[in-house]
Amino acid sequence: MTDQSHPSNVHAAAITAELEWLSAVIAARLSHFFGGTDTPFAPPAAPTLPEGAALAQLINKAPLDTAGRLVLALALAPQIQPAVLDPFFVRNTGIDRPFTEFGALRQDSTFFQPTGQTALFLLGGGDTDRRIAAMGLFAPDHPLRSMAGVSLDRSDALLSGALLIAPHKVAALCEGRTPAPDFSPQFPARRLKTGLCWDDLILPREVVHGLDHIAAWLRNRKTILHDWGMQARLGAGFKTLFYGPPGTGKTLTATLLGQRTGLEVYRIDLSMVVSKYIGETEKNLAQVFDMAEQRDWILFFDEADALFGARGATTSANDRHANQEVAYLLQRIEECSGLVILATNLRSNIDEAFFRRFQMAIGFPKPDATLRAALWRSVLGKMPLSDDVNPDALGQAHILAGGAIINVARHAAISALRREADTISQRDIQQAIAGEMRKEGRTG
Ligand SMILES: Nc1ncnc2c1ncn2[C@@H]1O[C@H](COP(=O)(O)OP(=O)(O)OP(=O)(O)O)[C@@H](O)[C@H]1O
Ligand SMILES: [Mg+2]
């Protein structure tokens, strides 16, 4: 007996109950079929599933009626409990072959692969009216397809095609969550992760205050939008601009906002977005935005300047296509129901009309001497240092942002190890700083 109250089992418990029901319906349908009686078919009632189960939520949300549920269970069975379908393997002894009625896909398969015909048989038996009524379940806009990811294999003719379910839906129903697709031109978004935590962020107080405000919105938006009835007026989305020089912590902050609020952060790669194939871009972006809204992701656009830049007048046909795609992107950002963060180094490039679309804009300044000292302490914290290294003095002497300080620490560590020293010296750091300055086109 499974413990249905245990959260890690709740999804499996629901699937088990659903497949037991499917098994009972199959038994009832077969005995009706073989019984040859004129009594109406009376299938067993569908079970009540535990509320917290992904399957129960999908059925409610889609929504799926009993017929839809049964087809979903039929599609799930080969993935989870193929033996549930074994009763369909019974042979028609009169002609020594499988029963056409059951709609098996292949005769040589080790498990019974159901098809659209199997579903029609289960729902309608030999009753043509009922079978035709059940065909509606396979319409492209039916929630069984759009929400539950159940479809018929198109390589086969119509309803004789294999009944399939999208692998990420199976994972979602079994585990309660879905792995997102891998990064690709078709899915130009990548999850941002970090080994650091919120306390590692070293930022001026007013910036932290702004970030607390965003975190508070994420935590309380349900109250504000639903309980206080503000959704119609405010809209569900929240758009934020992070602007500031390179290496001041914009990307890290976006990543940590997700960690702090328990939401996943996805970075959209703008360089992948403008595709040569018109229409493809919109389709690819639509996938990302749809998934982001379903799963409540934070969307992060790095180097968002590309978006503002392309808003001007166009000359070539290529520009016009790029502009059309940017317009689509801006519209999706505008309508997105979650948190969207755009990051840029160039606040001055943004026109006022565009700026007003943000609910918030947070400037990430170059760190002052005090913050730089804190950054040095934090970055050098676990490294073996010579006695002559003084983070406060480093912070006073060199105007560097966090990203540059990280780089300096990296090169200083490499130099120390190349010398076969067991500590990093002030000289290692000085040399690395000079290198970083040269890289940035400055002089030490
Ligand atoms: N304010 C900060 N607090 C703590 N660490 C920081 C901070 N700023 C930068 N860093 C360190 O520098 C690294 C690079 O910073 P990050 O990539 O977030 O900068 P950015 O503002 O996004 O830069 P860019 O504009 O070039 O994209 C971070 O991963 C972090 O280790
Ligand atoms: Mg960045």
XYZ file of C-alpha atoms and ligand atoms in Angstrom:
476
model
C 0.000 0.000 0.000
C 1.499 3.314 -1.009
C 1.481 6.172 1.436
C -0.427 8.825 -0.480
C 0.274 11.569 2.010
C 4.016 11.374 1.442
C 4.871 14.208 -0.958
C 7.519 12.320 -2.906
C 5.019 9.512 -3.512
C 1.951 11.539 -4.277
C 2.634 11.613 -8.036
C 3.335 7.894 -8.255
C 0.260 7.130 -6.127
C -1.968 9.071 -8.529
C -0.506 7.342 -11.583
C -0.916 3.937 -9.927
C -4.571 4.650 -9.171
C -5.160 5.901 -12.706
C -3.549 2.838 -14.292
C -5.516 0.516 -12.006
C -8.628 2.255 -13.268
C -7.461 1.843 -16.882
C -6.890 -1.836 -16.192
C -10.431 -2.205 -14.808
C -11.911 -0.367 -17.808
C -9.993 -2.649 -20.184
C -11.308 -5.720 -18.350
C -14.865 -4.364 -18.473
C -14.572 -3.451 -22.152
C -13.186 -6.856 -23.097
C -15.786 -8.764 -21.154
C -18.483 -6.612 -22.788
C -16.897 -7.295 -26.183
C -16.590 -11.016 -25.667
C -19.856 -11.325 -23.762
C -21.730 -10.312 -26.885
C -24.518 -8.989 -24.700
C -26.845 -6.148 -25.554
C -26.504 -4.663 -22.082
C -25.002 -1.161 -22.147
C -21.331 -0.860 -21.371
C -20.851 0.344 -17.781
C -17.231 1.232 -17.146
C -15.890 1.528 -13.590
C -15.837 5.075 -12.237
C -12.624 7.081 -12.409
C -10.750 7.328 -9.106
C -10.415 10.496 -7.067
C -6.750 11.425 -7.142
C -4.728 13.057 -4.362
C -4.934 16.818 -4.906
C -1.241 17.512 -4.809
C -0.445 15.044 -7.579
C 0.819 16.410 -10.893
C -1.651 14.133 -12.686
C -4.609 15.492 -10.693
C -3.504 19.054 -11.384
C -3.134 18.390 -15.095
C -6.589 16.804 -15.300
C -8.120 19.780 -13.514
C -6.239 22.406 -15.415
C -6.528 20.997 -18.963
C -9.378 20.140 -18.165
C -9.902 16.519 -19.145
C -13.227 14.701 -18.922
C -13.419 10.963 -18.223
C -12.780 10.064 -21.865
C -9.746 12.358 -22.028
C -8.434 10.901 -18.789
C -8.754 7.395 -20.106
C -6.814 8.201 -23.265
C -4.119 9.913 -21.220
C -3.859 6.798 -19.027
C -3.697 4.649 -22.156
C -0.825 6.777 -23.499
C 0.991 6.596 -20.164
C 0.631 2.847 -19.722
C 3.387 1.712 -22.163
C 5.799 4.125 -20.469
C 5.047 3.124 -16.900
C 3.177 -0.188 -16.682
C 3.130 -1.827 -20.119
C 1.715 -5.052 -18.657
C -1.580 -3.245 -17.982
C -2.224 -3.573 -21.721
C -1.406 -7.300 -21.946
C -5.078 -8.365 -22.042
C -5.159 -6.901 -25.568
C -2.702 -9.581 -26.692
C -5.436 -12.223 -26.679
C -5.673 -13.752 -30.144
C -8.659 -14.227 -32.348
C -8.555 -18.015 -32.527
C -11.021 -18.211 -35.411
C -8.508 -16.615 -37.778
C -5.372 -17.062 -35.627
C -4.343 -13.412 -35.560
C -4.733 -10.494 -33.166
C -8.085 -8.811 -32.928
C -8.222 -5.935 -35.401
C -10.604 -4.202 -33.015
C -7.883 -3.593 -30.411
C -5.754 -1.573 -32.799
C -2.297 -2.942 -31.970
C 0.510 -1.116 -33.745
C 2.943 -3.989 -34.296
C 2.539 -7.664 -33.742
C 6.176 -8.350 -32.947
C 6.468 -5.826 -30.116
C 7.261 -7.053 -26.614
C 4.605 -4.746 -25.255
C 1.229 -3.685 -26.580
C 1.627 -0.300 -28.264
C -1.820 1.326 -28.293
C -3.009 3.455 -31.210
C -5.864 5.858 -31.793
C -7.909 2.789 -32.673
C -7.221 1.266 -29.270
C -8.567 4.438 -27.681
C -11.702 4.344 -29.843
C -12.278 0.702 -28.954
C -11.908 1.417 -25.265
C -14.294 4.359 -25.394
C -16.791 3.170 -27.979
C -16.400 -0.580 -28.466
C -18.148 -1.415 -31.722
C -20.558 1.529 -31.518
C -19.845 3.762 -34.519
C -21.539 6.836 -32.989
C -19.446 6.632 -29.869
C -16.291 6.020 -31.829
C -16.869 9.086 -33.987
C -17.610 11.161 -30.906
C -14.308 10.025 -29.390
C -12.352 11.155 -32.473
C -12.695 14.738 -31.254
C -10.163 13.896 -28.545
C -7.458 13.892 -31.202
C -8.195 17.319 -32.638
C -5.038 19.480 -32.627
C -6.519 22.048 -30.241
C -7.889 19.513 -27.755
C -6.327 19.897 -24.288
C -5.276 16.268 -24.483
C -2.809 17.443 -27.122
C -2.066 21.003 -26.063
C -1.944 20.448 -22.308
C -1.249 16.760 -21.760
C 1.146 16.276 -24.688
C -0.738 13.255 -26.063
C -0.685 12.842 -29.828
C -0.914 10.273 -32.596
C 2.199 9.411 -34.528
C 1.791 11.191 -37.837
C 3.888 8.710 -39.790
C 0.962 6.330 -39.559
C -2.418 6.852 -41.099
C -4.715 8.938 -38.884
C -6.157 7.021 -35.966
C -4.075 3.934 -36.686
C -1.039 5.926 -35.546
C 0.706 5.070 -32.285
C -0.677 6.859 -29.254
C 2.235 8.872 -27.911
C 2.926 11.147 -24.982
C 5.710 13.745 -24.857
C 8.624 12.497 -22.694
C 8.775 15.712 -20.658
C 5.109 15.257 -19.764
C 5.796 11.736 -18.495
C 8.607 13.120 -16.341
C 6.353 15.943 -15.145
C 3.601 13.528 -14.140
C 5.985 11.116 -12.410
C 8.117 13.644 -10.566
C 5.915 16.696 -10.448
C 8.308 18.729 -12.542
C 9.743 18.709 -16.026
C 13.325 19.025 -17.140
C 13.509 22.035 -19.473
C 14.796 21.471 -22.996
C 18.527 21.834 -23.559
C 19.888 25.071 -24.940
C 19.680 25.106 -28.754
C 18.709 27.455 -31.579
C 15.177 26.138 -31.108
C 15.310 26.909 -27.411
C 17.625 29.922 -27.049
C 17.555 30.046 -23.257
C 19.944 28.709 -20.680
C 19.464 28.261 -16.961
C 21.662 30.486 -14.818
C 23.192 28.874 -11.765
C 25.760 29.909 -9.202
C 27.655 28.375 -6.324
C 27.466 31.704 -4.479
C 24.673 32.812 -2.179
C 22.835 36.068 -1.493
C 25.224 37.072 1.277
C 28.109 36.986 -1.188
C 26.631 39.979 -3.033
C 28.463 43.177 -2.231
C 26.383 46.130 -3.337
C 25.524 49.672 -2.193
C 22.639 49.871 0.245
C 20.203 51.515 -2.172
C 20.770 48.726 -4.706
C 20.126 46.080 -2.052
C 16.980 47.979 -1.095
C 15.734 47.845 -4.692
C 16.481 44.134 -4.886
C 14.638 43.485 -1.614
C 11.692 45.240 -3.196
C 11.699 42.878 -6.193
C 12.051 39.843 -3.916
C 9.124 41.117 -1.841
C 7.049 41.454 -5.002
C 7.832 37.877 -5.997
C 6.890 36.590 -2.572
C 3.704 38.615 -2.205
C 2.395 39.054 -5.722
C -0.408 36.505 -5.230
C -1.766 38.542 -2.329
C -1.516 41.806 -4.237
C -2.913 40.486 -7.516
C -5.596 38.102 -6.288
C -6.546 38.817 -2.685
C -6.375 42.566 -3.234
C -7.853 42.282 -6.707
C -5.156 44.301 -8.455
C -4.467 41.989 -11.391
C -6.635 43.828 -13.918
C -5.031 47.161 -13.070
C -1.421 46.146 -12.564
C -1.032 43.113 -14.795
C 0.831 40.105 -13.473
C 4.224 40.891 -14.973
C 7.135 42.846 -13.558
C 9.862 44.297 -15.742
C 13.158 45.478 -14.371
C 16.177 47.095 -15.933
C 19.642 46.457 -14.484
C 22.116 48.984 -15.832
C 25.744 49.561 -15.007
C 29.349 49.018 -16.105
C 30.714 45.537 -16.854
C 31.490 43.270 -13.929
C 29.363 45.087 -11.360
C 27.248 42.027 -10.564
C 24.140 42.345 -12.750
C 24.137 38.756 -13.991
C 25.107 37.380 -10.599
C 22.325 39.368 -8.929
C 19.690 38.099 -11.361
C 20.866 34.539 -10.685
C 20.752 35.038 -6.938
C 17.301 36.666 -7.021
C 16.071 33.345 -8.383
C 17.931 31.374 -5.746
C 16.534 33.636 -3.020
C 12.925 33.346 -4.164
C 13.024 29.698 -5.239
C 12.484 30.482 -8.937
C 14.584 29.327 -11.866
C 16.375 32.001 -13.875
C 16.793 31.596 -17.631
C 19.028 33.774 -19.746
C 17.832 34.353 -23.292
C 20.626 34.486 -25.780
C 19.877 37.459 -28.014
C 22.608 36.564 -30.487
C 20.737 33.344 -31.225
C 17.427 35.054 -31.430
C 17.534 36.782 -34.768
C 17.335 33.889 -37.146
C 17.794 33.795 -40.862
C 14.499 32.055 -41.203
C 11.710 34.473 -40.716
C 9.058 33.047 -38.483
C 11.439 30.555 -36.872
C 12.631 33.165 -34.408
C 9.146 33.932 -33.242
C 8.365 30.262 -32.872
C 11.532 29.662 -30.851
C 10.936 32.666 -28.635
C 7.307 31.721 -28.156
C 8.443 28.346 -26.783
C 10.689 30.007 -24.246
C 8.085 32.540 -23.128
C 5.322 29.928 -22.916
C 7.450 27.690 -20.787
C 8.636 30.611 -18.669
C 5.042 31.576 -17.910
C 3.949 28.020 -17.176
C 6.837 27.444 -14.801
C 7.198 30.899 -13.382
C 10.764 31.427 -14.506
C 12.629 34.683 -14.159
C 13.734 35.672 -17.669
C 17.035 37.483 -17.994
C 18.187 39.330 -21.106
C 21.882 40.070 -20.983
C 23.289 42.762 -23.237
C 19.803 43.920 -23.946
C 21.232 46.909 -25.876
C 20.605 44.873 -29.015
C 16.924 45.363 -28.319
C 17.044 49.130 -28.035
C 19.510 49.535 -30.884
C 17.354 47.822 -33.441
C 14.356 49.987 -32.758
C 15.451 52.743 -35.111
C 14.818 53.307 -38.806
C 15.503 50.433 -41.134
C 17.241 50.336 -44.439
C 17.725 46.808 -45.691
C 15.242 43.974 -45.819
C 17.344 42.166 -43.236
C 16.990 45.069 -40.835
C 13.271 45.024 -41.284
C 13.128 41.343 -40.399
C 15.325 41.916 -37.398
C 13.052 44.769 -36.403
C 9.977 42.613 -36.762
C 11.541 40.030 -34.488
C 12.599 42.638 -31.960
C 9.065 44.014 -32.008
C 7.741 40.529 -31.273
C 10.248 40.101 -28.471
C 9.344 43.438 -26.918
C 5.682 42.578 -27.093
C 6.248 39.235 -25.345
C 8.364 40.934 -22.697
C 5.595 43.458 -22.205
C 2.927 40.771 -21.818
C 4.992 38.257 -19.847
C 3.325 37.356 -16.573
C 6.557 36.754 -14.655
C 9.638 38.745 -13.719
C 11.709 39.886 -16.694
C 15.114 41.455 -16.136
C 16.946 43.292 -18.910
C 20.605 44.101 -18.356
C 22.666 46.703 -20.162
C 25.911 48.623 -19.839
C 24.404 51.576 -21.663
C 21.652 53.310 -19.752
C 22.022 56.370 -21.984
C 21.059 54.412 -25.091
C 17.568 53.810 -23.816
C 14.947 56.338 -24.870
C 12.525 57.621 -22.256
C 9.482 55.976 -23.806
C 11.190 52.634 -23.500
C 12.421 53.373 -20.026
C 8.883 54.026 -18.794
C 7.890 50.454 -19.605
C 9.960 49.183 -16.696
C 8.413 48.900 -13.271
C 11.864 49.401 -11.851
C 15.358 50.350 -12.944
C 18.327 49.544 -10.769
C 21.711 51.116 -11.381
C 24.745 48.999 -10.519
C 27.512 51.573 -9.911
C 31.210 50.924 -9.919
C 32.016 49.940 -6.328
C 33.526 52.632 -4.101
C 36.670 52.027 -2.019
C 34.754 50.497 0.900
C 32.843 48.074 -1.335
C 36.026 47.253 -3.240
C 37.743 46.344 0.009
C 34.786 44.116 0.896
C 35.012 42.500 -2.546
C 38.746 41.858 -2.098
C 38.139 40.332 1.336
C 35.394 38.130 -0.005
C 37.272 37.031 -3.145
C 40.605 36.428 -1.421
C 38.874 35.018 1.654
C 39.756 31.342 1.279
C 43.073 31.775 -0.551
C 46.446 31.355 1.150
C 47.881 34.893 1.298
C 51.288 36.313 2.209
C 51.347 38.690 5.144
C 51.914 41.676 2.877
C 48.478 41.369 1.207
C 46.035 43.958 2.555
C 42.489 43.937 1.099
C 41.673 47.402 2.478
C 44.715 48.924 0.811
C 43.888 47.130 -2.450
C 40.365 48.551 -2.304
C 41.706 52.074 -1.733
C 44.328 51.949 -4.443
C 42.615 50.397 -7.474
C 39.371 51.282 -9.158
C 38.157 47.855 -10.224
C 34.693 46.281 -10.368
C 33.898 42.866 -8.877
C 34.359 41.030 -12.169
C 37.858 42.498 -12.582
C 38.767 41.636 -8.986
C 37.781 38.018 -9.654
C 40.029 37.996 -12.696
C 42.934 39.489 -10.748
C 42.532 36.815 -8.068
C 42.576 34.111 -10.717
C 45.780 35.358 -12.353
C 47.502 36.030 -9.036
C 46.763 32.454 -7.950
C 48.143 31.070 -11.210
C 51.317 33.162 -10.852
C 51.846 31.984 -7.272
C 51.532 28.349 -8.296
C 53.857 28.873 -11.247
C 56.446 30.162 -8.777
C 55.762 27.046 -6.709
C 54.930 29.304 -3.794
C 52.308 28.200 -1.291
C 50.917 31.685 -0.741
C 49.820 34.526 -3.014
C 52.012 37.596 -2.589
C 51.223 41.289 -2.967
C 53.483 41.227 -6.035
C 51.383 38.480 -7.687
C 48.356 40.655 -7.141
C 50.035 43.836 -8.364
C 51.117 42.156 -11.571
C 47.663 40.729 -12.136
C 46.127 44.169 -11.555
C 48.481 45.679 -14.125
C 47.425 42.985 -16.581
C 43.751 43.663 -15.910
C 44.286 47.407 -16.405
C 46.000 46.774 -19.733
C 43.110 44.573 -20.765
C 40.647 47.328 -19.949
C 42.818 49.813 -21.871
C 43.834 51.706 -18.731
C 47.201 52.197 -17.149
C 47.912 51.089 -13.594
N 28.585 43.321 -6.530
C 29.209 42.153 -6.524
N 29.209 41.374 -5.420
C 29.837 40.189 -5.424
N 30.484 39.691 -6.475
C 30.512 40.409 -7.597
C 29.874 41.664 -7.685
N 30.071 42.172 -8.918
C 30.772 41.263 -9.583
N 31.052 40.199 -8.807
C 31.836 39.026 -9.220
O 32.181 39.191 -10.576
C 31.574 38.214 -11.396
C 31.084 38.855 -12.653
O 29.969 39.683 -12.375
P 28.673 39.725 -13.304
O 28.854 38.805 -14.433
O 27.485 39.544 -12.461
O 28.770 41.216 -13.820
P 27.815 41.952 -14.854
O 27.407 43.231 -14.217
O 26.758 41.039 -15.285
O 28.809 42.264 -16.045
P 28.488 42.480 -17.605
O 27.877 43.836 -17.744
O 29.826 42.414 -18.246
O 27.590 41.396 -18.021
C 30.470 37.637 -10.552
O 30.210 36.298 -10.873
C 31.007 37.778 -9.144
O 31.835 36.703 -8.830
Mg 26.357 40.188 -17.140
